[in-house]
Coordinates of N, CA, C and O in Angstrom, one line a residue:
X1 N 0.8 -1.2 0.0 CA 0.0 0.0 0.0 C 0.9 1.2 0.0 O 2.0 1.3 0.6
X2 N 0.3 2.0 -0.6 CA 0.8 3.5 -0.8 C 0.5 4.4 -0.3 O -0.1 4.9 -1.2
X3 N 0.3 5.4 0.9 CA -0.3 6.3 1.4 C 0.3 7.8 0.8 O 1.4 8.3 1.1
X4 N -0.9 8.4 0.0 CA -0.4 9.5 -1.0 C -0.9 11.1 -0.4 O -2.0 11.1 0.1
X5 N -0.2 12.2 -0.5 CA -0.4 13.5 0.1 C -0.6 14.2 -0.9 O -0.4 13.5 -1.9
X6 N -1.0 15.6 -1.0 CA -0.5 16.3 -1.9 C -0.4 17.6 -1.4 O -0.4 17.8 -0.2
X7 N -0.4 18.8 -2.4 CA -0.2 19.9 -1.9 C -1.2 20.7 -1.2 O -2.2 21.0 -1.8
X8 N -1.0 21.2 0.3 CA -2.2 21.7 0.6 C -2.2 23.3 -0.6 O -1.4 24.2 -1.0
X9 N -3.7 23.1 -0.6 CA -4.4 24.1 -2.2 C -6.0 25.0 -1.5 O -6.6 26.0 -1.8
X10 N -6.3 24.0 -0.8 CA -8.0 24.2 -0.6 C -7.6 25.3 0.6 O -6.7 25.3 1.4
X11 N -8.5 26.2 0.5 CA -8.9 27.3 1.6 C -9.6 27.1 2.3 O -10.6 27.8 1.9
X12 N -10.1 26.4 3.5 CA -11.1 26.5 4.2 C -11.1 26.4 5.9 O -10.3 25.7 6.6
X13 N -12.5 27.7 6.5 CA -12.2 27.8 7.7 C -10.5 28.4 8.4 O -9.8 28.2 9.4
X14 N -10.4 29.0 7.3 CA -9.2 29.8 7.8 C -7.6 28.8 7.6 O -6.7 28.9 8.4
X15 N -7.6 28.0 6.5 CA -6.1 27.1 6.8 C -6.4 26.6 5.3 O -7.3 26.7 4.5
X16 N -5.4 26.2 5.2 CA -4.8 25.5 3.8 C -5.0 24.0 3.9 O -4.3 23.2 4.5
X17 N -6.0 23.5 3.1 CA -5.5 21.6 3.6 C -5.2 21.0 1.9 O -5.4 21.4 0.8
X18 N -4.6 19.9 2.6 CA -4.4 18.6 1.6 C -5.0 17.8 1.6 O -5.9 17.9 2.5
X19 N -5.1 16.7 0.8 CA -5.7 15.1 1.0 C -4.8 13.9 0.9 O -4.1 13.7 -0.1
X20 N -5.0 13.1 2.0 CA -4.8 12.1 2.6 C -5.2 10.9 1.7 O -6.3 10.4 2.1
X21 N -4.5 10.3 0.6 CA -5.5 9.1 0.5 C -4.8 7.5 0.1 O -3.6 7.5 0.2
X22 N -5.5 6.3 -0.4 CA -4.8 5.2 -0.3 C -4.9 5.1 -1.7 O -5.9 5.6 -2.2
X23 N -3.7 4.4 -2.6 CA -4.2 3.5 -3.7 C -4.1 2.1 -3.8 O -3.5 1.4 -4.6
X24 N -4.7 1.9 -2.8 CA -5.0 0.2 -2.4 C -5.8 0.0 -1.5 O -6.4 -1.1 -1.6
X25 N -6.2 0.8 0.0 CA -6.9 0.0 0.7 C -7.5 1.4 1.7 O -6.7 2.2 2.1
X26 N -8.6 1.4 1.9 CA -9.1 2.1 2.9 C -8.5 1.8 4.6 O -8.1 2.5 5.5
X27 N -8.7 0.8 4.6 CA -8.4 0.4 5.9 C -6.9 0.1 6.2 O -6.4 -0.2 7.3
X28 N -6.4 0.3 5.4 CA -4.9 0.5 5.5 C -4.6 2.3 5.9 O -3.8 2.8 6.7
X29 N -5.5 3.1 5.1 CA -5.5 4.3 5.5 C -6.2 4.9 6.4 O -6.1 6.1 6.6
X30 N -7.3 4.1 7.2 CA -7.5 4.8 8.6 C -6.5 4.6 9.3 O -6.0 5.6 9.9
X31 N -5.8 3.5 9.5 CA -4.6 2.8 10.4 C -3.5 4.5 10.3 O -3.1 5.4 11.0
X32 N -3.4 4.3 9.4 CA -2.1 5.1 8.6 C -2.8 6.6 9.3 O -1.9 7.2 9.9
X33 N -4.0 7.2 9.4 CA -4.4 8.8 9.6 C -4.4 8.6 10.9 O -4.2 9.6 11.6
X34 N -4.6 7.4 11.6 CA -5.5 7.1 12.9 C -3.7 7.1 13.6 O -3.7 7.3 14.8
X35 N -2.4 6.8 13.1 CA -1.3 6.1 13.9 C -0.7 7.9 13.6 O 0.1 8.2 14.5
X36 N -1.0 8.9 12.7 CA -0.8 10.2 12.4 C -1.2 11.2 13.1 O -0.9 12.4 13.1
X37 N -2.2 10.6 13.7 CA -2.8 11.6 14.6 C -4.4 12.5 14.1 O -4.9 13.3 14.8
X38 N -4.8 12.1 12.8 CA -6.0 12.6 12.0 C -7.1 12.2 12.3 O -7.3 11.0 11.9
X39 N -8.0 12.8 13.0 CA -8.9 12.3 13.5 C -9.8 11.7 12.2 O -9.7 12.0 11.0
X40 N -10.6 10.9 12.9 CA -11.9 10.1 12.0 C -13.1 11.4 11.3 O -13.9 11.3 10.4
X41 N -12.8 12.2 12.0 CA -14.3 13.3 11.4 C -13.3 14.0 10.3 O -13.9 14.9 9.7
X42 N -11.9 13.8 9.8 CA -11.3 14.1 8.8 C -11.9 13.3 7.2 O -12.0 13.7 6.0
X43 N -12.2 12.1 7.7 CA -12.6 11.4 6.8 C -13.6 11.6 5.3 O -14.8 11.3 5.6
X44 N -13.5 11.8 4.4 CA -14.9 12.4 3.3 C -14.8 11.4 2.2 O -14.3 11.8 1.2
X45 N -15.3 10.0 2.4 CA -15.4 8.8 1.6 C -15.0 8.3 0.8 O -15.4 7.2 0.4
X46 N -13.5 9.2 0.4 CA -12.1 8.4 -0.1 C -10.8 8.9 0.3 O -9.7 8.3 0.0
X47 N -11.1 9.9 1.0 CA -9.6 10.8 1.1 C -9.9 11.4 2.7 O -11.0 11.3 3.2
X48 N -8.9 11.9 3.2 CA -8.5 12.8 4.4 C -8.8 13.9 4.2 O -8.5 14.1 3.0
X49 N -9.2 15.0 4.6 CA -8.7 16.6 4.5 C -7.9 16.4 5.4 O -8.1 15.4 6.2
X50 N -6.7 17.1 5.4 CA -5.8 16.7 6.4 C -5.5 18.5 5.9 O -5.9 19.0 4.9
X51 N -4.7 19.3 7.1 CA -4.2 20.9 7.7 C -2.6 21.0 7.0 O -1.7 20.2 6.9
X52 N -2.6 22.1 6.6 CA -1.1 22.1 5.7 C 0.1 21.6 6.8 O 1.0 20.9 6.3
X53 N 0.1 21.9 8.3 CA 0.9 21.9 9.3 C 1.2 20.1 9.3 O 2.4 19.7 9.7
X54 N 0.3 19.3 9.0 CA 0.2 18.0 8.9 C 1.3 17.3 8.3 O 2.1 16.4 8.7
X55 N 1.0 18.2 7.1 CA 1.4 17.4 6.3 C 2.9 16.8 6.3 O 3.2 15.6 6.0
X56 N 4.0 18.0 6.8 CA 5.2 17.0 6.9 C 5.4 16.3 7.7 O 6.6 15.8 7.9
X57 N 4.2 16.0 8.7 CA 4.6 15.0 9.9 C 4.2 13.8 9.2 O 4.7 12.7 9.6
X58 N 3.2 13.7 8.0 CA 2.9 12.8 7.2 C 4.1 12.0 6.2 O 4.3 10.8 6.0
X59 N 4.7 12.9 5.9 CA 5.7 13.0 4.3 C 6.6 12.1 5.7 O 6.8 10.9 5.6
X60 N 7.1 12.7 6.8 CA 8.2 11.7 7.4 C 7.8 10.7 8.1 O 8.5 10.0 8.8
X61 N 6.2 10.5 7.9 CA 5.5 9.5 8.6 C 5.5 8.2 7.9 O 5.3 7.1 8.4
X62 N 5.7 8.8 6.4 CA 5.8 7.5 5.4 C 5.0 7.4 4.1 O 5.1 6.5 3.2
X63 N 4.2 8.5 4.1 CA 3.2 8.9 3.1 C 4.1 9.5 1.3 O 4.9 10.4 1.0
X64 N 3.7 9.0 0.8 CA 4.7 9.8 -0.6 C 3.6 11.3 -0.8 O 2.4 11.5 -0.8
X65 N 4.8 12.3 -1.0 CA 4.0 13.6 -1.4 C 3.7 13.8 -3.1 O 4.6 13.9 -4.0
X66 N 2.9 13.8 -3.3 CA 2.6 13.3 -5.2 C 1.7 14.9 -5.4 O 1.0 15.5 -4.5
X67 N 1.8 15.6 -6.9 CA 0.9 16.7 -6.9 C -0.6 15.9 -6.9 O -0.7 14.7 -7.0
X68 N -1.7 17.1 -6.8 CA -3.2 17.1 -6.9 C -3.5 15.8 -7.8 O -4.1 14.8 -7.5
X69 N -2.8 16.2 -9.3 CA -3.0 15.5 -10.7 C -3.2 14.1 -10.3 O -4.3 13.5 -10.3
X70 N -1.8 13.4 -9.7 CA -1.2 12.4 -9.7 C -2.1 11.8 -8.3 O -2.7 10.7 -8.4
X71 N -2.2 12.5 -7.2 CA -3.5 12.0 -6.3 C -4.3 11.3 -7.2 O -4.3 10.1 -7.4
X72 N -5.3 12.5 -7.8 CA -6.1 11.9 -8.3 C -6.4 10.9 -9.2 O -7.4 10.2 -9.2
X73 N -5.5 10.9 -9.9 CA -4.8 9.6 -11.2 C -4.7 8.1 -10.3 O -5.3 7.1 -10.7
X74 N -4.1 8.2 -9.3 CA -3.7 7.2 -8.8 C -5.1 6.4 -7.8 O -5.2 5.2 -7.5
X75 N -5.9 7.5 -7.4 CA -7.0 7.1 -6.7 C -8.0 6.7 -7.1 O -8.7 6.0 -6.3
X76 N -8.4 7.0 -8.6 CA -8.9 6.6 -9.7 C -8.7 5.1 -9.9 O -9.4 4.2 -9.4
X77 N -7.2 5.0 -10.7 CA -6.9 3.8 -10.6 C -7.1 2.3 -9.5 O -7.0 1.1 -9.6
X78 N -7.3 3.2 -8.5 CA -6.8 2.5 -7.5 C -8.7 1.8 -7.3 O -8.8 0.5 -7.5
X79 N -9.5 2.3 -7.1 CA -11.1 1.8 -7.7 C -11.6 2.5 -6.3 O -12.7 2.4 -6.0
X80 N -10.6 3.1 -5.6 CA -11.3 3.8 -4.7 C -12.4 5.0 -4.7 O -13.3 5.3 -3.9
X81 N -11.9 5.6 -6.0 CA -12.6 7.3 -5.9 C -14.0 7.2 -5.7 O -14.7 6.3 -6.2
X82 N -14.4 7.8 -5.3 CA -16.2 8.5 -4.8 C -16.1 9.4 -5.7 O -15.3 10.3 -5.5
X83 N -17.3 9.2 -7.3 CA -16.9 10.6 -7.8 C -18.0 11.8 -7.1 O -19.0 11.4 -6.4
X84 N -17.8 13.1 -7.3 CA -18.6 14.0 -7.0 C -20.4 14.1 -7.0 O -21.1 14.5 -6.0
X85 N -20.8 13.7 -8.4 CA -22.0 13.1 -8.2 C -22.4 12.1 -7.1 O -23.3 12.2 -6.2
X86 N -21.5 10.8 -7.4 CA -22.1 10.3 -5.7 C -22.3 10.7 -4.8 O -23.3 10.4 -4.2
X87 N -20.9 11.7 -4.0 CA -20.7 12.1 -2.9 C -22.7 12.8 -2.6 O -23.2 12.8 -1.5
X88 N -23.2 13.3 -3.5 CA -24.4 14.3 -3.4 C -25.5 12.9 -3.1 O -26.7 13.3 -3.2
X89 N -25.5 12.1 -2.9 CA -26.4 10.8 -2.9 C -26.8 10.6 -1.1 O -27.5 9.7 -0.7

């Protein structure tokens, strides 16, 4: 399993976040947010929001830092993604 970062980009509630995500297994990546310190209400049904401050405790935690593109490419492939339409279900 791969646990993938990227650049924090998103503006919200005052902070910069990234996402958190697996290209192989969910439950390999609660283990992985949950041993990081990311709480469970981070969770949005394929990926982490995870706080820009996070993130290099992630990158030295074991996580590969990959751009936005390449997240998403990989998360795709991986059969995990929730696309946007769903998420609204």
């Amino acid at each position: 399993m791969t646990v993938l970062v990227d650049d924090p980009r998103w503006l919200a509630h005052g902070r910069l976040w990234a996402h958190l995500v697996s290209d192989d297994n969910l439950d390999e990546l609660h283990a992985f947010a949950r041993s990081h310190g990311i709480p469970a209400r981070a969770f949005d049904l394929d990926h982490y929001d995870v706080p820009e401050d996070a993130v290099p405790r992630l990158i030295a935690g074991g996580a590969q830092h990959v751009s936005g593109r390449e997240l998403v490419t990989r998360l795709i492939a991986s059969g995990l993604r929730v696309r946007g339409r769903d998420r609204r279900r």
